[in-house]
Coordinates of C-alpha atoms and ligand atoms in Angstrom, one line a residue:
M2 CA 110.6 63.3 198.9
A3 CA 111.8 66.1 196.8
A4 CA 113.5 65.2 193.6
F5 CA 116.3 67.7 193.9
D6 CA 120.1 67.0 194.5
T7 CA 121.6 68.1 197.8
L8 CA 125.1 68.9 199.1
D9 CA 125.6 65.1 199.5
D10 CA 125.7 65.0 195.7
L11 CA 128.3 67.8 195.3
A12 CA 132.1 67.1 195.2
D13 CA 134.1 69.1 197.8
G14 CA 136.4 72.1 197.0
Q15 CA 134.5 73.7 194.1
R16 CA 133.5 77.3 193.5
V17 CA 129.8 77.7 194.5
L18 CA 127.3 80.4 194.2
V19 CA 124.8 80.1 197.2
R20 CA 121.5 81.8 197.6
L21 CA 120.4 82.4 201.2
D22 CA 117.4 84.2 202.6
L23 CA 118.7 86.7 205.1
N24 CA 115.7 89.0 204.8
S25 CA 115.4 90.4 208.3
P26 CA 113.6 93.0 210.4
V27 CA 115.4 96.4 210.4
E28 CA 114.9 98.8 213.3
D29 CA 116.2 102.3 213.0
G30 CA 118.4 101.2 210.2
E31 CA 119.8 98.3 212.2
V32 CA 119.5 94.8 210.9
Q33 CA 118.1 92.5 213.6
D34 CA 119.8 89.1 214.2
N35 CA 117.3 86.3 213.8
R36 CA 116.9 82.6 213.2
R37 CA 117.6 82.9 209.5
F38 CA 121.3 83.8 210.2
S39 CA 121.8 80.8 212.6
R40 CA 120.1 78.4 210.2
H41 CA 122.0 79.4 207.1
A42 CA 125.3 79.6 209.0
G43 CA 124.9 75.8 209.4
T44 CA 125.0 75.4 205.6
V45 CA 127.8 77.8 205.0
A46 CA 129.9 76.2 207.8
E47 CA 129.6 72.9 206.1
L48 CA 130.7 74.4 202.8
V49 CA 133.7 76.1 204.5
E50 CA 134.7 72.8 206.1
R51 CA 134.5 71.1 202.8
D52 CA 136.9 73.7 201.3
F53 CA 134.4 75.3 198.9
A54 CA 135.0 78.9 197.7
V55 CA 131.7 80.4 198.6
A56 CA 129.9 83.5 197.2
L57 CA 126.6 84.3 198.8
L58 CA 123.5 86.0 197.3
A59 CA 120.6 87.3 199.4
H60 CA 118.0 90.0 199.3
Q61 CA 116.8 92.4 202.0
G62 CA 113.5 94.3 202.0
R63 CA 111.6 95.6 198.9
P64 CA 112.5 98.8 196.9
G65 CA 110.8 101.8 198.5
R66 CA 110.6 100.4 202.0
D67 CA 112.7 101.3 205.1
T68 CA 113.9 97.7 205.2
F69 CA 115.5 97.9 201.7
V70 CA 119.1 98.3 202.8
S71 CA 122.6 97.1 201.9
L72 CA 123.8 93.7 203.1
D73 CA 126.9 95.1 204.8
Q74 CA 125.5 94.5 208.3
H75 CA 124.3 91.0 207.3
A76 CA 127.9 90.0 206.6
D77 CA 129.0 90.9 210.1
I78 CA 126.1 89.1 211.7
L79 CA 126.7 86.0 209.6
A80 CA 130.4 86.1 210.4
A81 CA 129.6 86.1 214.1
H82 CA 127.4 83.0 213.8
L83 CA 130.0 81.3 211.7
D84 CA 133.0 82.4 213.7
H85 CA 134.7 82.8 210.4
P86 CA 135.2 85.9 208.2
V87 CA 132.6 86.9 205.7
E88 CA 133.8 89.5 203.2
F89 CA 131.3 91.9 201.8
V90 CA 131.3 93.6 198.4
A91 CA 128.8 96.4 197.6
D92 CA 128.2 95.0 194.1
T93 CA 126.3 92.0 192.8
Y94 CA 127.6 91.2 189.3
G95 CA 129.6 94.2 188.2
E96 CA 133.4 94.5 188.0
D97 CA 133.9 94.8 191.7
A98 CA 131.9 91.7 192.4
L99 CA 133.7 89.7 189.7
A100 CA 137.1 90.8 191.0
A101 CA 136.2 89.7 194.6
I102 CA 134.8 86.4 193.3
D103 CA 138.0 85.9 191.4
D104 CA 140.0 86.3 194.6
L105 CA 138.1 83.6 196.5
D106 CA 140.1 80.6 197.6
G107 CA 138.8 77.4 199.2
G108 CA 137.2 78.1 202.6
D109 CA 136.6 81.9 201.8
V110 CA 133.2 83.4 202.1
L111 CA 132.0 86.5 200.2
L112 CA 128.6 88.1 200.5
L113 CA 127.4 90.0 197.4
E114 CA 125.1 93.1 197.6
N115 CA 121.3 92.9 198.0
T116 CA 120.0 91.1 194.9
R117 CA 117.0 93.4 194.8
M118 CA 119.3 96.4 194.1
C119 CA 119.7 94.8 190.6
E120 CA 117.0 95.7 188.2
E121 CA 116.8 92.3 186.7
E122 CA 116.2 90.5 189.9
L123 CA 112.6 91.7 190.1
P124 CA 109.9 91.5 188.7
E125 CA 108.5 88.0 188.7
E126 CA 109.0 86.3 185.3
E127 CA 109.3 82.8 184.0
P128 CA 112.5 81.0 184.9
E129 CA 113.5 80.9 181.2
V130 CA 113.4 84.7 181.1
K131 CA 115.4 85.0 184.3
A132 CA 118.0 82.6 183.0
E133 CA 118.6 85.0 180.1
T134 CA 119.3 88.1 182.2
E135 CA 122.7 89.6 182.3
F136 CA 122.7 89.0 186.1
V137 CA 122.6 85.3 185.6
R138 CA 124.7 85.2 182.4
T139 CA 127.5 87.2 184.1
L140 CA 127.7 85.3 187.4
A141 CA 127.1 81.7 186.2
P142 CA 130.4 81.2 184.4
A143 CA 132.3 82.2 187.5
F144 CA 131.1 79.1 189.4
D145 CA 131.1 75.3 189.2
A146 CA 127.7 75.0 190.8
Y147 CA 124.7 76.8 192.3
V148 CA 123.2 76.0 195.7
N149 CA 119.8 77.3 196.8
D150 CA 119.3 77.3 200.6
A151 CA 116.5 80.0 200.5
Y152 CA 113.4 77.9 200.9
S153 CA 111.6 80.8 202.5
A154 CA 112.0 82.8 199.3
A155 CA 111.4 79.9 196.9
H156 CA 107.9 81.1 196.0
R157 CA 109.4 84.1 194.2
S158 CA 110.3 83.8 190.6
H159 CA 113.3 86.1 190.8
A160 CA 116.6 85.9 188.9
S161 CA 118.8 84.8 191.8
L162 CA 116.3 82.0 192.7
V163 CA 115.1 80.6 189.4
G164 CA 117.6 81.7 186.7
F165 CA 120.8 79.8 187.7
P166 CA 119.3 76.3 188.0
L167 CA 118.4 76.4 184.3
V168 CA 122.0 77.1 183.2
M169 CA 124.2 75.4 185.9
D170 CA 124.3 72.3 188.1
A171 CA 122.1 73.1 191.0
Y172 CA 121.7 71.7 194.5
A173 CA 119.5 72.3 197.6
G174 CA 121.3 73.5 200.7
R175 CA 120.6 72.0 204.2
V176 CA 118.0 74.6 205.1
M177 CA 116.2 74.1 201.8
E178 CA 116.2 70.4 202.5
T179 CA 114.9 70.4 206.0
E180 CA 112.3 73.2 205.5
Y181 CA 111.0 71.4 202.4
E182 CA 110.6 68.1 204.2
A183 CA 108.9 69.6 207.3
N184 CA 106.6 72.1 205.6
T185 CA 105.3 69.7 203.0
A186 CA 104.6 67.0 205.6
I187 CA 101.0 68.0 206.0
A188 CA 100.3 67.7 202.2
A189 CA 102.6 64.7 201.7
R190 CA 102.4 62.5 204.9
E191 CA 99.7 60.2 206.2
F192 CA 99.2 60.5 210.0
D193 CA 97.3 57.7 211.8
G194 CA 96.1 59.8 214.7
Q195 CA 94.5 63.2 215.0
V196 CA 95.9 66.1 212.9
T197 CA 95.4 69.5 214.5
M198 CA 96.1 73.0 213.1
V199 CA 96.4 76.1 215.2
V200 CA 95.3 79.1 213.2
G201 CA 95.7 82.7 214.1
G202 CA 97.7 85.9 213.4
T203 CA 96.7 88.9 211.5
K204 CA 96.7 87.6 207.9
A205 CA 93.3 86.1 208.1
T206 CA 92.9 85.9 204.3
D207 CA 96.0 83.7 204.1
V208 CA 95.0 81.3 206.9
I209 CA 91.5 81.0 205.6
D210 CA 92.9 80.0 202.3
V211 CA 95.1 77.4 204.0
M212 CA 92.0 76.1 205.9
S213 CA 89.9 75.8 202.8
H214 CA 92.7 73.7 201.1
L215 CA 93.3 71.4 204.1
G216 CA 89.8 70.3 204.9
E217 CA 90.7 66.7 204.1
K218 CA 94.0 66.6 206.0
V219 CA 93.2 68.3 209.3
D220 CA 90.8 66.9 211.9
D221 CA 90.6 70.0 214.1
F222 CA 91.3 73.7 213.4
L223 CA 91.8 75.7 216.6
L224 CA 91.1 79.3 215.9
G225 CA 92.4 82.6 217.3
G226 CA 93.7 86.0 216.1
I227 CA 91.9 87.9 213.4
A228 CA 90.6 84.8 211.6
G229 CA 89.2 83.5 214.9
E230 CA 87.1 86.7 215.4
L231 CA 85.9 86.6 211.8
F232 CA 84.6 83.1 212.3
L233 CA 82.9 84.1 215.5
R234 CA 81.3 87.0 213.6
A235 CA 80.0 84.5 211.0
A236 CA 78.7 82.3 213.8
G237 CA 76.5 85.3 214.9
Y238 CA 78.6 87.0 217.6
P239 CA 79.0 90.8 217.6
V240 CA 82.8 90.7 217.2
G241 CA 85.2 90.6 214.2
F242 CA 85.0 94.2 213.0
D243 CA 87.3 97.3 213.3
L244 CA 86.5 99.7 216.2
D245 CA 88.7 102.4 214.8
P246 CA 87.5 103.6 211.4
E247 CA 91.2 104.3 210.5
A248 CA 92.2 100.7 211.2
D249 CA 91.7 98.0 208.6
L250 CA 92.4 94.6 210.2
Y251 CA 88.9 93.1 210.2
D252 CA 86.5 94.8 207.8
S253 CA 88.3 94.2 204.4
Q254 CA 89.3 90.7 205.4
W255 CA 85.7 90.0 206.3
E256 CA 84.5 91.4 202.9
A257 CA 87.0 89.2 201.1
N258 CA 86.3 86.0 203.0
H259 CA 82.8 85.9 204.6
D260 CA 81.3 83.7 202.0
L261 CA 84.0 81.1 202.3
I262 CA 83.9 81.3 206.2
E263 CA 80.2 80.7 206.2
E264 CA 80.5 77.8 203.7
M265 CA 83.2 76.2 205.9
L266 CA 81.1 76.6 209.1
D267 CA 78.2 75.1 207.3
E268 CA 80.0 72.2 205.6
R269 CA 82.5 71.3 208.2
G270 CA 81.8 73.2 211.3
D271 CA 82.6 70.1 213.4
Q272 CA 86.3 70.4 212.4
I273 CA 86.4 74.1 213.5
T274 CA 86.8 75.1 217.2
L275 CA 86.2 78.7 218.1
A276 CA 87.2 80.6 221.2
T277 CA 84.7 80.5 224.0
D278 CA 86.3 83.4 225.8
L279 CA 88.4 86.4 224.8
A280 CA 90.9 88.7 226.5
Y281 CA 91.2 92.5 226.4
E282 CA 92.9 95.3 228.3
D283 CA 90.7 96.9 231.0
P284 CA 90.9 100.6 231.9
D285 CA 93.6 99.9 234.5
G286 CA 95.8 98.3 231.9
E287 CA 95.2 94.8 233.2
R288 CA 94.3 91.7 231.2
A289 CA 90.6 91.0 231.6
E290 CA 88.5 88.2 230.0
V291 CA 84.9 87.9 228.8
A292 CA 82.9 84.8 227.7
V293 CA 82.0 85.1 224.0
E294 CA 78.4 84.4 224.9
A295 CA 78.4 87.4 227.2
V296 CA 79.6 89.9 224.6
D297 CA 76.5 92.1 223.7
E298 CA 78.5 94.6 221.7
K299 CA 82.2 94.9 220.8
D300 CA 83.6 97.9 222.5
V301 CA 87.1 96.8 223.3
S302 CA 89.9 95.2 221.1
F303 CA 90.3 91.6 221.8
L304 CA 94.0 90.8 222.1
D305 CA 94.1 87.1 223.0
V306 CA 91.9 84.1 223.4
G307 CA 90.7 83.6 227.0
T308 CA 92.3 81.2 229.5
D309 CA 89.5 78.6 229.2
T310 CA 89.9 78.5 225.5
A311 CA 93.7 78.3 225.8
E312 CA 93.4 75.3 228.1
G313 CA 90.8 73.6 225.9
Y314 CA 93.1 74.0 222.9
A315 CA 96.0 72.6 224.9
D316 CA 94.0 69.5 225.7
V317 CA 93.3 69.0 222.0
V318 CA 97.0 69.4 221.2
R319 CA 97.9 66.7 223.9
E320 CA 95.6 64.2 222.1
S321 CA 97.1 64.9 218.6
E322 CA 99.6 63.0 216.6
A323 CA 100.5 66.0 214.5
V324 CA 100.2 69.7 215.2
F325 CA 100.8 72.5 212.7
V326 CA 100.8 76.1 213.9
K327 CA 100.1 79.0 211.5
G328 CA 99.8 82.3 213.3
A329 CA 99.6 83.4 217.0
L330 CA 96.4 83.2 219.0
G331 CA 97.0 86.7 220.5
V332 CA 99.4 89.6 220.7
F333 CA 102.1 87.5 222.4
E334 CA 104.7 90.2 222.1
D335 CA 102.8 91.8 225.1
E336 CA 103.1 89.3 227.9
R337 CA 99.6 90.0 229.2
F338 CA 98.2 88.7 225.9
S339 CA 100.6 85.7 225.4
V340 CA 98.5 83.2 227.3
G341 CA 96.8 81.6 224.3
T342 CA 99.9 81.3 222.1
V343 CA 102.2 80.2 225.0
T344 CA 99.8 77.7 226.5
V345 CA 99.4 75.9 223.2
L346 CA 103.1 76.0 222.3
E347 CA 104.0 74.6 225.7
A348 CA 101.5 71.8 225.2
I349 CA 103.1 71.0 221.9
A350 CA 106.6 71.1 223.5
E351 CA 105.4 68.7 226.3
T352 CA 104.0 66.1 223.9
D353 CA 106.0 64.0 221.4
C354 CA 103.6 64.7 218.5
F355 CA 105.0 65.6 215.1
S356 CA 104.9 69.4 215.1
V357 CA 105.7 72.3 212.8
V358 CA 105.6 75.9 214.0
G359 CA 105.7 78.3 211.1
G360 CA 105.3 81.8 210.0
G361 CA 108.3 84.0 211.0
D362 CA 106.5 85.9 213.7
T363 CA 104.9 83.1 215.6
S364 CA 108.1 81.2 215.9
R365 CA 109.6 84.2 217.7
A366 CA 107.3 83.3 220.7
V367 CA 109.3 80.1 221.1
E368 CA 112.5 81.9 222.3
M369 CA 110.7 84.9 223.8
Y370 CA 109.0 82.6 226.3
G371 CA 112.0 80.4 227.1
M372 CA 111.0 77.3 225.1
S373 CA 113.7 75.5 223.2
E374 CA 113.5 74.8 219.5
E375 CA 114.5 71.2 220.1
E376 CA 111.1 70.6 221.8
F377 CA 109.4 71.1 218.4
G378 CA 109.6 68.9 215.3
H379 CA 110.4 71.9 213.2
V380 CA 110.4 75.7 213.7
S381 CA 110.1 77.1 210.2
I382 CA 111.9 80.3 209.1
A383 CA 109.5 80.7 206.2
G384 CA 106.4 82.9 205.9
G385 CA 104.8 83.1 202.5
A386 CA 106.5 79.9 201.4
Y387 CA 105.2 78.0 204.5
I388 CA 101.6 79.1 203.6
R389 CA 102.0 77.9 200.1
A390 CA 103.5 74.6 201.2
L391 CA 100.7 74.0 203.6
T392 CA 98.1 74.5 200.8
G393 CA 100.1 71.9 198.7
A394 CA 101.2 74.5 196.1
D395 CA 104.5 74.0 194.3
L396 CA 107.3 76.5 194.9
V397 CA 109.0 77.7 191.7
G398 CA 112.4 77.8 193.3
V399 CA 112.1 74.1 194.2
E400 CA 110.7 73.2 190.8
V401 CA 113.8 74.5 189.0
L402 CA 116.1 72.6 191.4
E403 CA 114.1 69.4 190.4
R404 CA 114.5 70.3 186.7
A405 CA 118.3 70.7 187.2
A406 CA 118.5 67.3 188.9
A407 CA 116.5 65.7 186.1
R408 CA 118.9 67.0 183.5
Ligands
3PG514 C1 110.4 86.4 203.4 O1 110.9 87.2 204.2 O2 109.3 85.8 203.7 C2 111.0 86.1 202.1 O3 112.4 86.6 202.2 C3 110.3 86.7 200.9 O4 110.3 88.1 201.0 P1 109.3 88.9 200.1 O5 107.9 88.6 200.7 O6 109.7 90.4 200.3 O7 109.5 88.5 198.7

């Protein structure tokens, strides 16, 4: 259990500064609604009901990227989820922000501008340095308490995440609490039965790092995606490299990881299950499959594990007491290549094993293919923080909440 205080420890009706993670996909300038809004709306609704005056902090994108936009649209999306007005001010800690904060009464909700538009939010520095910024020193006195609900950003040592808990009473919001508990389960809990981890996606370096940390905790890793092909390459099959010289999905990740992959296959190959067949797009645009043993030369892109592999993986899942998913087994956004990801997710949904599906993108497959979140133990809204939690690493945003509770 985490040693931080929660909303249960906070008396109603105060003025609170609340950090959310509303970082979202942006398409053609339009912020896309997603699970982060609905989850955080739960925390904010509780605060409204308990008559708190609420000012919200959040970030969007990174400077220089197309996704680095104002939070004005976020206010409308959040208001729709809450069914309650969310005022927006295009300022974070200047005069306009302070005036809007001053106007807040119990039950009011105000969203401040994108924290990353303030110079002092970035770069990553020690919490002590962030606590001294004008950002923190200006906003802190306007509130009775700080609440961090942004578990998915808690690996970042940014002012809005780590500065306030050093100078104010600080509490974990409901999303922070539930994400923390589910995502640290693999590092913190003992399971009697089989623990399985489904590993895929495009960020092979991240998942290989997770695998190398979890050798003791996981009985069976079921592989797909880019990491799956890199492991097949290490096992001697002619796959796991880029076909297009312009693309760089496989080759640099192979360079960075092949020693570790070979070592893992040597030392604990019996914990690692690789695909026996793979799927690709044939010249007619249809899904086609090939047995890994029958591949003489890679001349097509593999976009999913094959049906036999998917069914074998589903059987392993049905035998498991706990299943953790990190990354998709194929390009599930294209229905033709969703078989691996969906077959395994459906097997998890059918069984009553403890399960966590993490990594923003993979969890999208849950609703895309008509499954319900309730069928899983936990569907995480975290990406980088989920990876860190799986490897047992501490999150700086959680550490400062624990320091605040200890004071
Ligand atoms: C996320 O979307 O995973 C978090 O909000 C962190 O975003 P960042 O990787 O841009 O820091």
